[in-house]
PDB file of C-alpha atoms in Angstrom:
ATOM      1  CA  UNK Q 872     -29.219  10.459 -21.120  1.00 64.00           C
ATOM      2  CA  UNK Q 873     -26.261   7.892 -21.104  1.00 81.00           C
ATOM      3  CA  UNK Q 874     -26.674   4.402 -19.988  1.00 89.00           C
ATOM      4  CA  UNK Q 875     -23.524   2.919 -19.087  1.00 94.00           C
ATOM      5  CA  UNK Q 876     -24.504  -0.674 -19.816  1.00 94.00           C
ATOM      6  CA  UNK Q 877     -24.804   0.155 -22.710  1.00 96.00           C
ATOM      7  CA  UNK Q 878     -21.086   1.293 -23.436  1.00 96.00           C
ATOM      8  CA  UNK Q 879     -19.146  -0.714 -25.631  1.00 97.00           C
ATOM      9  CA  UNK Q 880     -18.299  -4.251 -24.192  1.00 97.00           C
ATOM     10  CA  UNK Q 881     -15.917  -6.813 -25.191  1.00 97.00           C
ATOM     11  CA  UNK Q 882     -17.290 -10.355 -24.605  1.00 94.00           C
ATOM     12  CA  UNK Q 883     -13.933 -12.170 -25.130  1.00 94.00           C
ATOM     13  CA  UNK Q 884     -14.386 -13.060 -28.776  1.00 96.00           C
ATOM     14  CA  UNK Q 885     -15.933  -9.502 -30.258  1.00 97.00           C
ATOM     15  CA  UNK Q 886     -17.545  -5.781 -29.427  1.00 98.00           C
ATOM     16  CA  UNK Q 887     -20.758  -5.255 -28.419  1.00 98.00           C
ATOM     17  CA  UNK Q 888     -22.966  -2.116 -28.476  1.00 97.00           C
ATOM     18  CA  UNK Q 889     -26.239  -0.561 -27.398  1.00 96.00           C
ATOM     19  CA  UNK Q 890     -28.735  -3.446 -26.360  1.00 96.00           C
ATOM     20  CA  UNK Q 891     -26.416  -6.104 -27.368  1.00 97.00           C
ATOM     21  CA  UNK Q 892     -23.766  -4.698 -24.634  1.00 97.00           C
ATOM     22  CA  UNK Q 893     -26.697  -4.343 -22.206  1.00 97.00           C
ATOM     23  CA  UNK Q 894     -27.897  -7.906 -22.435  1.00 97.00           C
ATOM     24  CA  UNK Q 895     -24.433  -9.206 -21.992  1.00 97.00           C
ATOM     25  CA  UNK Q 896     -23.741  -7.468 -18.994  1.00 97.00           C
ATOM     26  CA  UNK Q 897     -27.241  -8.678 -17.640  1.00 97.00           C
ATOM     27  CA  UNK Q 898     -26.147 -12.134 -18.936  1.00 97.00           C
ATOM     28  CA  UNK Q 899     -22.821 -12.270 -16.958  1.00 96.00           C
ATOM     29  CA  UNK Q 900     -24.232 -10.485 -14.066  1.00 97.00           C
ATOM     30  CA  UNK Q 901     -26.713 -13.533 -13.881  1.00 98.00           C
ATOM     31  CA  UNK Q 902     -30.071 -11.996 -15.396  1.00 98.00           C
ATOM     32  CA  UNK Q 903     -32.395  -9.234 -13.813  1.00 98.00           C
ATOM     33  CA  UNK Q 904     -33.602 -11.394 -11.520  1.00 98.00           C
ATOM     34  CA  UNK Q 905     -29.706 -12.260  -9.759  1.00 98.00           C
ATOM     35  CA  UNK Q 906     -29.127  -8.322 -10.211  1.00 98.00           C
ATOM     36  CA  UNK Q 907     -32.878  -7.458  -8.271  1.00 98.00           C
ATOM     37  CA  UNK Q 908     -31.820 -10.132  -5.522  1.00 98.00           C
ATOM     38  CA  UNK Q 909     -28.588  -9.175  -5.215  1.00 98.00           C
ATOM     39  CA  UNK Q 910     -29.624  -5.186  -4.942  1.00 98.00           C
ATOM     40  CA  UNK Q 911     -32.106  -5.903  -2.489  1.00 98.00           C
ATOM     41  CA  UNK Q 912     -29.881  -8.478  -0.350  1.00 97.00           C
ATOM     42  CA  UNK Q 913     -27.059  -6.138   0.186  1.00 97.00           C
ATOM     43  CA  UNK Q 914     -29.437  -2.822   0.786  1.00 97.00           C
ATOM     44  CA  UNK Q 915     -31.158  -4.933   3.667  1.00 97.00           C
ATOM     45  CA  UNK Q 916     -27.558  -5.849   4.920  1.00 97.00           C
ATOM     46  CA  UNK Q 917     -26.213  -2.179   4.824  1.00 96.00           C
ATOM     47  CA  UNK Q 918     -29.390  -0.941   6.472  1.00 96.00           C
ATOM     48  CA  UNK Q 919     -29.006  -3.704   9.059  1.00 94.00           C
ATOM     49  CA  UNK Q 920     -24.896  -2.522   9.831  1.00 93.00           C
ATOM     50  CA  UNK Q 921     -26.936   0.971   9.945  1.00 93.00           C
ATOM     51  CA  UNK Q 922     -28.875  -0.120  12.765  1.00 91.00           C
ATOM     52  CA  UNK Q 923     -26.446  -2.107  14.828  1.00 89.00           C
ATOM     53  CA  UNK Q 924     -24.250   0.967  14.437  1.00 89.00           C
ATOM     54  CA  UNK Q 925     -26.580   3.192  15.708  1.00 85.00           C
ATOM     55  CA  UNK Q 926     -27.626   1.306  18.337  1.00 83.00           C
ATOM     56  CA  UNK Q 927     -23.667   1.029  19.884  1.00 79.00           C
ATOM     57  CA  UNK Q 928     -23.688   4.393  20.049  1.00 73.00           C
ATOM     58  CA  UNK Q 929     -27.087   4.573  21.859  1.00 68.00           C
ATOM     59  CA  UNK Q 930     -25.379   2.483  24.341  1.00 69.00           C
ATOM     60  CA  UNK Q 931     -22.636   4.250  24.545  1.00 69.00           C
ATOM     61  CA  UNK Q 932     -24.976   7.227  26.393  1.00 65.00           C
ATOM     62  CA  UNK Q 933     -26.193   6.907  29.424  1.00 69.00           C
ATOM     63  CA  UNK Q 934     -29.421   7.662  28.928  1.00 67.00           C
ATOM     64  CA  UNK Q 935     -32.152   5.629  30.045  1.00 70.00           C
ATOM     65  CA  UNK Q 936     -35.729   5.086  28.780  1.00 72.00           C
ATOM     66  CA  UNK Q 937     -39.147   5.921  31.398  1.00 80.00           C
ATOM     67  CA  UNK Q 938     -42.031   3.892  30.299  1.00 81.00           C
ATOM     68  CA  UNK Q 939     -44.964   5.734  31.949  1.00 82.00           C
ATOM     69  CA  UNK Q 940     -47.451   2.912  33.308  1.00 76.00           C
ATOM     70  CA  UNK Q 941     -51.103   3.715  31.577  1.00 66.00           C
TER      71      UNK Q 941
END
């Protein structure tokens, strides 16, 4: 299997390969940490639009919700 941060990378000064390319990727993208925080910030924020989204177009119906008393 190919890992694309891996691919070749040109830091500005020279080419870098395999591991070396990874890390410098890693290292620009502001460590694993940045790239775990950053994944999990935006998938929260797109799942968020989700909802809001979905819940226009519930309002757009005209349905309305019974609540049986117990």
């Amino acid at each position: 299997m190919s890992d694309s941060w891996c691919q070749p990378f040109w830091d500005g000064d020279k080419w870098l390969y395999g591991g070396a390319a990874r890390n410098a990727r890693i290292a620009l993208a502001g460590g694993v940490q940045k790239i775990c925080h950053d994944v999990a910030t935006d998938a929260a924020h797109q799942a968020l639009l989700r909802v809001e989204k979905a819940a226009k177009i519930a309002r757009k119906n005209n349905v309305v919700a019974l609540h049986k008393a117990a």
